[in-house]
């Protein structure tokens, strides 16, 4: 069997008892373990010496994705200013990572959670959130995610006293989670060395919060937002802005230098390379982020060095159908 070619030998660290103890983290609740994710160097993908690529491993959040951060921040801020009480149910229209994050945080903090989603969402999506005790409300198959949004708005308008509806697309707590967390954590580790930050845009919370924090520290850091090239794409979690409802928190003039369009095929190919060459089995939006980082890396003039930072929002296994997770009693 031939060994795969490696540009750089991966750093092998001794897994001694001392290192294991150092890595162990204590949390009073699962929500205390949100954030503080590892930064991993993608050494094997770097195109040449002097151009570093680092990725923030957001799949290491306990709910499995970057969305744990904004879900917790929106819920915490709602509790702090009295909009969320234990008499209310947290409600939103999402079947993706945010739904999992609300479900996990709600369960841990003792709040009921209800999610509105089209009936034809995959069984896996339904089962993951239901496993946390979340109530699912189904909207019409025919109306897609817009139908789910309309339905949640109607439910909240009819009985506002029953619900806390965070509306992640226009909630400042969304980007603040990344301003206070993601951006600060990246600065703490890589500080003066960062030349670029690139991340995909969905609600735009990640890029707006991290971008603002990085620009505040150093105006010359290039902040690049990544969007799917076409309206019809296969990059779950990302939005093609020209054909979407623009999120209220999207203010690119504040901190975004460039928007880079990414073809689905390139993102999927790079996701595969990230698994094969770095041992990181990531989702397709993470593939898009790394593909974008590689493009930026190739643009760096030969006589310059660069330190490009990106983000891996979730893991590839989120897109598998899990084994059946149902309770059966047999007598
Ligand atoms: C897998 C994945 N990638 C990227 C994003 C985009 O992040 P943001 O909403 O902060 O722009 C999301 C958001 O839901 C996501 O689920």
Coordinates of C-alpha atoms and ligand atoms in Angstrom, one line a residue:
X1 CA 0.0 0.0 0.0
X2 CA 1.4 3.4 -0.9
X3 CA 1.3 6.2 1.6
X4 CA -0.6 9.3 0.6
X5 CA 1.7 12.2 -0.3
X6 CA 2.1 14.8 2.4
X7 CA 3.4 18.3 1.8
X8 CA 4.1 18.8 5.5
X9 CA 4.4 16.1 8.1
X10 CA 1.5 16.5 10.5
X11 CA 2.5 17.5 14.0
X12 CA 2.4 14.4 16.3
X13 CA 1.8 15.3 19.9
X14 CA 2.5 13.0 22.8
X15 CA -0.7 11.8 24.3
X16 CA 0.6 11.5 27.8
X17 CA -1.4 11.6 31.0
X18 CA -0.5 15.2 31.6
X19 CA -1.8 16.4 28.3
X20 CA -5.1 14.5 28.8
X21 CA -5.6 16.2 32.2
X22 CA -4.8 19.6 30.7
X23 CA -7.6 19.2 28.0
X24 CA -10.3 18.2 30.5
X25 CA -12.9 20.9 31.0
X26 CA -15.5 21.2 33.8
X27 CA -19.0 22.6 33.2
X28 CA -21.8 23.1 35.7
X29 CA -24.2 22.5 32.8
X30 CA -23.8 21.6 29.1
X31 CA -24.3 25.3 28.2
X32 CA -21.1 26.1 30.0
X33 CA -19.3 24.1 27.4
X34 CA -20.5 26.2 24.5
X35 CA -17.7 28.2 22.8
X36 CA -13.9 27.9 23.5
X37 CA -13.7 25.7 20.4
X38 CA -10.2 24.5 19.1
X39 CA -8.3 26.3 16.4
X40 CA -6.8 23.7 14.1
X41 CA -4.1 24.3 11.5
X42 CA -4.9 22.8 8.1
X43 CA -1.2 22.2 7.4
X44 CA -1.7 19.5 4.8
X45 CA -3.9 21.7 2.6
X46 CA -1.7 24.8 2.8
X47 CA -0.4 25.6 -0.8
X48 CA 3.0 26.7 0.3
X49 CA 5.3 27.6 3.2
X50 CA 4.5 31.0 4.6
X51 CA 0.8 30.8 4.0
X52 CA -1.0 29.4 7.1
X53 CA -4.6 28.2 7.2
X54 CA -6.4 27.9 10.5
X55 CA -9.9 26.6 11.1
X56 CA -12.1 27.2 14.2
X57 CA -13.7 23.8 14.9
X58 CA -17.2 24.9 15.7
X59 CA -18.5 21.3 15.4
X60 CA -16.9 20.8 18.8
X61 CA -19.7 22.8 20.4
X62 CA -21.8 20.3 22.4
X63 CA -24.8 20.6 20.1
X64 CA -22.5 19.8 17.2
X65 CA -22.5 23.2 15.4
X66 CA -21.7 26.9 15.4
X67 CA -25.3 27.7 16.1
X68 CA -25.0 26.8 19.8
X69 CA -23.4 30.1 20.3
X70 CA -26.1 32.4 19.0
X71 CA -28.9 30.2 20.4
X72 CA -27.4 30.5 23.9
X73 CA -26.8 34.2 23.5
X74 CA -30.4 34.9 22.3
X75 CA -31.9 32.9 25.1
X76 CA -29.6 34.4 27.8
X77 CA -30.4 37.9 26.6
X78 CA -34.1 37.1 26.5
X79 CA -33.9 35.9 30.1
X80 CA -31.8 38.9 31.2
X81 CA -34.3 41.5 29.9
X82 CA -37.4 39.6 30.9
X83 CA -38.7 38.6 27.4
X84 CA -38.2 34.9 28.3
X85 CA -39.7 33.4 31.4
X86 CA -40.4 29.8 32.5
X87 CA -44.1 30.5 31.6
X88 CA -43.1 30.9 27.9
X89 CA -42.1 28.5 25.2
X90 CA -39.1 29.2 22.9
X91 CA -40.4 29.0 19.4
X92 CA -38.8 29.4 15.9
X93 CA -39.1 28.0 12.4
X94 CA -35.9 26.0 11.8
X95 CA -35.2 22.3 11.1
X96 CA -31.4 22.9 11.0
X97 CA -28.6 23.4 13.4
X98 CA -30.3 26.3 15.2
X99 CA -33.2 24.0 16.0
X100 CA -30.8 21.5 17.6
X101 CA -29.1 24.3 19.5
X102 CA -32.4 25.8 20.9
X103 CA -33.5 22.2 21.8
X104 CA -30.3 21.5 23.7
X105 CA -30.1 24.9 25.5
X106 CA -33.8 24.9 26.3
X107 CA -33.6 21.4 27.8
X108 CA -30.5 22.3 29.9
X109 CA -32.0 25.5 31.2
X110 CA -35.5 24.2 31.8
X111 CA -37.4 26.0 29.0
X112 CA -39.9 24.4 26.7
X113 CA -39.0 24.5 23.0
X114 CA -41.3 24.3 20.0
X115 CA -40.1 24.3 16.3
X116 CA -42.2 24.8 13.3
X117 CA -41.0 23.0 10.2
X118 CA -42.5 21.7 6.9
X119 CA -44.0 18.2 7.3
X120 CA -41.7 16.7 4.7
X121 CA -38.4 17.6 6.6
X122 CA -36.4 14.4 6.9
X123 CA -37.1 11.9 9.7
X124 CA -33.6 12.5 11.0
X125 CA -34.2 16.2 11.4
X126 CA -37.4 15.6 13.3
X127 CA -35.8 12.9 15.6
X128 CA -32.8 14.9 16.6
X129 CA -34.8 17.8 18.0
X130 CA -37.5 15.5 19.5
X131 CA -34.8 13.6 21.4
X132 CA -34.4 16.7 23.5
X133 CA -38.1 16.9 24.3
X134 CA -38.8 19.6 21.7
X135 CA -42.4 19.9 20.4
X136 CA -42.7 19.8 16.6
X137 CA -45.4 21.8 14.8
X138 CA -45.8 21.0 11.1
X139 CA -46.5 23.5 8.4
X140 CA -47.6 22.6 4.8
X141 CA -45.2 20.7 2.6
X142 CA -46.3 22.9 -0.3
X143 CA -45.1 26.2 1.3
X144 CA -41.5 25.2 2.2
X145 CA -39.5 27.1 4.8
X146 CA -41.4 30.4 4.1
X147 CA -44.6 28.6 5.1
X148 CA -43.0 27.6 8.4
X149 CA -42.0 31.2 8.9
X150 CA -45.6 32.4 8.2
X151 CA -47.0 29.8 10.6
X152 CA -44.7 30.7 13.5
X153 CA -45.5 34.4 13.0
X154 CA -49.2 33.7 13.1
X155 CA -48.9 31.5 16.3
X156 CA -46.9 34.3 18.0
X157 CA -49.2 37.1 16.9
X158 CA -52.3 35.2 18.2
X159 CA -50.8 34.4 21.6
X160 CA -47.7 36.6 22.3
X161 CA -47.8 35.9 26.0
X162 CA -47.2 32.2 25.4
X163 CA -44.0 32.5 23.3
X164 CA -40.4 33.8 23.2
X165 CA -39.6 34.1 19.4
X166 CA -35.9 35.0 19.0
X167 CA -36.0 35.7 15.2
X168 CA -32.3 34.9 14.6
X169 CA -32.1 36.9 11.3
X170 CA -32.8 40.2 13.0
X171 CA -31.6 39.5 16.5
X172 CA -28.5 41.5 17.6
X173 CA -27.7 38.7 20.1
X174 CA -26.9 36.5 17.2
X175 CA -23.9 38.4 15.9
X176 CA -23.0 39.5 19.5
X177 CA -22.4 35.8 20.3
X178 CA -19.6 35.8 17.8
X179 CA -18.3 39.3 18.8
X180 CA -18.0 38.2 22.4
X181 CA -17.0 34.6 21.6
X182 CA -15.7 33.5 18.2
X183 CA -13.9 36.7 17.3
X184 CA -12.3 37.2 20.8
X185 CA -11.2 33.6 20.9
X186 CA -9.5 33.9 17.5
X187 CA -7.7 37.1 18.5
X188 CA -6.6 35.6 21.7
X189 CA -4.8 32.8 19.9
X190 CA -3.6 34.3 16.7
X191 CA -3.8 38.1 17.4
X192 CA -1.3 40.1 15.4
X193 CA -0.6 37.4 12.8
X194 CA -4.1 37.2 11.3
X195 CA -4.3 38.6 7.7
X196 CA -7.7 37.2 6.6
X197 CA -10.9 35.9 8.0
X198 CA -13.4 34.1 5.8
X199 CA -16.8 32.5 6.7
X200 CA -20.0 31.5 5.0
X201 CA -23.2 33.5 5.4
X202 CA -26.6 32.2 6.4
X203 CA -28.1 34.5 9.0
X204 CA -24.8 36.4 8.7
X205 CA -24.3 36.3 12.5
X206 CA -20.9 34.6 12.3
X207 CA -19.3 37.1 9.8
X208 CA -20.9 40.2 11.3
X209 CA -19.9 39.4 14.9
X210 CA -16.4 37.9 14.2
X211 CA -15.7 40.5 11.5
X212 CA -16.6 43.5 13.8
X213 CA -14.4 42.1 16.6
X214 CA -11.4 41.5 14.3
X215 CA -11.7 44.9 12.5
X216 CA -11.9 46.6 15.9
X217 CA -8.6 45.0 16.8
X218 CA -7.0 45.6 13.5
X219 CA -8.6 47.4 10.5
X220 CA -6.2 45.8 8.0
X221 CA -7.5 42.2 8.5
X222 CA -9.4 41.3 5.3
X223 CA -12.9 40.0 6.2
X224 CA -14.4 37.9 3.4
X225 CA -18.0 36.6 3.3
X226 CA -18.8 33.5 1.3
X227 CA -22.1 32.8 -0.4
X228 CA -23.3 30.1 -2.7
X229 CA -22.8 31.0 -6.4
X230 CA -26.3 30.2 -7.4
X231 CA -29.8 30.5 -5.9
X232 CA -30.2 26.7 -6.3
X233 CA -27.3 25.2 -4.4
X234 CA -26.3 22.3 -2.1
X235 CA -24.7 24.3 0.7
X236 CA -27.0 23.8 3.7
X237 CA -26.9 26.7 6.1
X238 CA -25.7 29.3 3.5
X239 CA -27.8 31.9 1.7
X240 CA -27.5 33.3 -1.8
X241 CA -28.3 36.9 -0.9
X242 CA -29.6 38.2 -4.3
X243 CA -32.4 35.6 -4.2
X244 CA -33.1 35.6 -0.4
X245 CA -34.8 37.8 2.1
X246 CA -31.9 39.9 3.4
X247 CA -31.3 39.3 7.1
X248 CA -31.8 42.4 9.3
X249 CA -28.4 42.0 10.9
X250 CA -26.5 41.9 7.5
X251 CA -24.6 45.2 7.4
X252 CA -21.6 44.4 5.2
X253 CA -20.5 48.0 5.1
X254 CA -19.5 47.7 8.8
X255 CA -16.8 45.1 8.4
X256 CA -17.0 43.0 5.2
X257 CA -14.4 43.7 2.5
X258 CA -15.5 41.2 -0.1
X259 CA -18.3 38.7 -0.9
X260 CA -16.9 35.6 -2.6
X261 CA -19.4 33.4 -4.6
X262 CA -18.7 29.6 -4.1
X263 CA -19.9 26.8 -6.5
X264 CA -21.4 23.8 -4.7
X265 CA -19.1 21.4 -6.5
X266 CA -15.9 23.1 -5.4
X267 CA -17.2 23.2 -1.8
X268 CA -18.1 19.5 -1.8
X269 CA -14.8 18.5 -3.3
X270 CA -12.9 20.5 -0.7
X271 CA -15.0 19.0 2.1
X272 CA -13.8 15.6 0.9
X273 CA -10.2 16.8 0.8
X274 CA -10.5 18.1 4.4
X275 CA -11.6 14.6 5.5
X276 CA -9.0 12.8 3.4
X277 CA -6.1 15.0 4.0
X278 CA -6.7 16.6 7.5
X279 CA -8.8 13.9 9.2
X280 CA -11.7 16.3 9.7
X281 CA -15.1 15.0 8.5
X282 CA -16.9 18.3 8.0
X283 CA -20.2 19.5 6.5
X284 CA -20.5 21.1 3.1
X285 CA -20.6 24.7 4.4
X286 CA -17.3 23.9 6.1
X287 CA -16.0 22.6 2.7
X288 CA -17.1 26.0 1.2
X289 CA -15.2 27.9 3.9
X290 CA -12.0 26.0 3.4
X291 CA -12.4 26.2 -0.4
X292 CA -12.6 30.0 0.1
X293 CA -9.6 30.0 2.3
X294 CA -7.6 28.1 -0.3
X295 CA -8.6 30.7 -3.0
X296 CA -7.4 33.5 -0.7
X297 CA -4.2 31.5 -0.1
X298 CA -3.5 31.3 -3.8
X299 CA -4.0 35.1 -4.2
X300 CA -1.2 35.9 -1.7
X301 CA 1.8 37.3 -3.6
X302 CA 4.9 35.0 -3.6
X303 CA 6.9 37.4 -1.5
X304 CA 4.2 37.8 1.2
X305 CA 3.2 35.6 4.2
X306 CA -0.4 35.2 5.3
X307 CA -2.4 33.7 8.2
X308 CA -5.9 32.9 6.9
X309 CA -8.5 32.0 9.5
X310 CA -11.8 30.2 8.7
X311 CA -14.5 28.3 10.5
X312 CA -15.9 24.7 10.3
X313 CA -19.6 25.1 11.2
X314 CA -20.6 21.4 11.6
X315 CA -19.7 17.8 11.0
X316 CA -20.4 15.7 7.9
X317 CA -22.4 13.1 9.9
X318 CA -25.1 15.7 10.5
X319 CA -26.1 15.0 6.9
X320 CA -26.5 11.2 7.4
X321 CA -29.8 9.6 8.3
X322 CA -29.2 8.1 11.7
X323 CA -30.4 4.7 12.8
X324 CA -34.0 4.6 13.9
X325 CA -34.3 6.3 17.3
X326 CA -37.6 5.2 18.6
X327 CA -38.8 3.9 21.9
X328 CA -40.2 0.3 21.6
X329 CA -41.7 -1.7 24.4
X330 CA -42.0 -5.4 23.8
X331 CA -43.8 -7.5 26.4
Ligands
LIG1 C1 -24.0 24.4 8.6 C2 -24.0 25.9 8.6 N1 -23.1 26.6 8.1 C3 -23.1 28.0 8.1 C4 -24.1 28.7 8.6 C5 -24.1 30.2 8.5 O1 -23.8 30.9 9.7 P1 -24.5 32.2 10.0 O2 -26.0 32.0 10.2 O3 -23.9 32.7 11.3 O4 -24.3 33.2 8.9 C6 -25.1 28.0 9.3 C7 -26.2 28.7 9.9 O5 -27.2 28.1 10.2 C8 -25.1 26.6 9.3 O6 -26.1 25.9 9.8

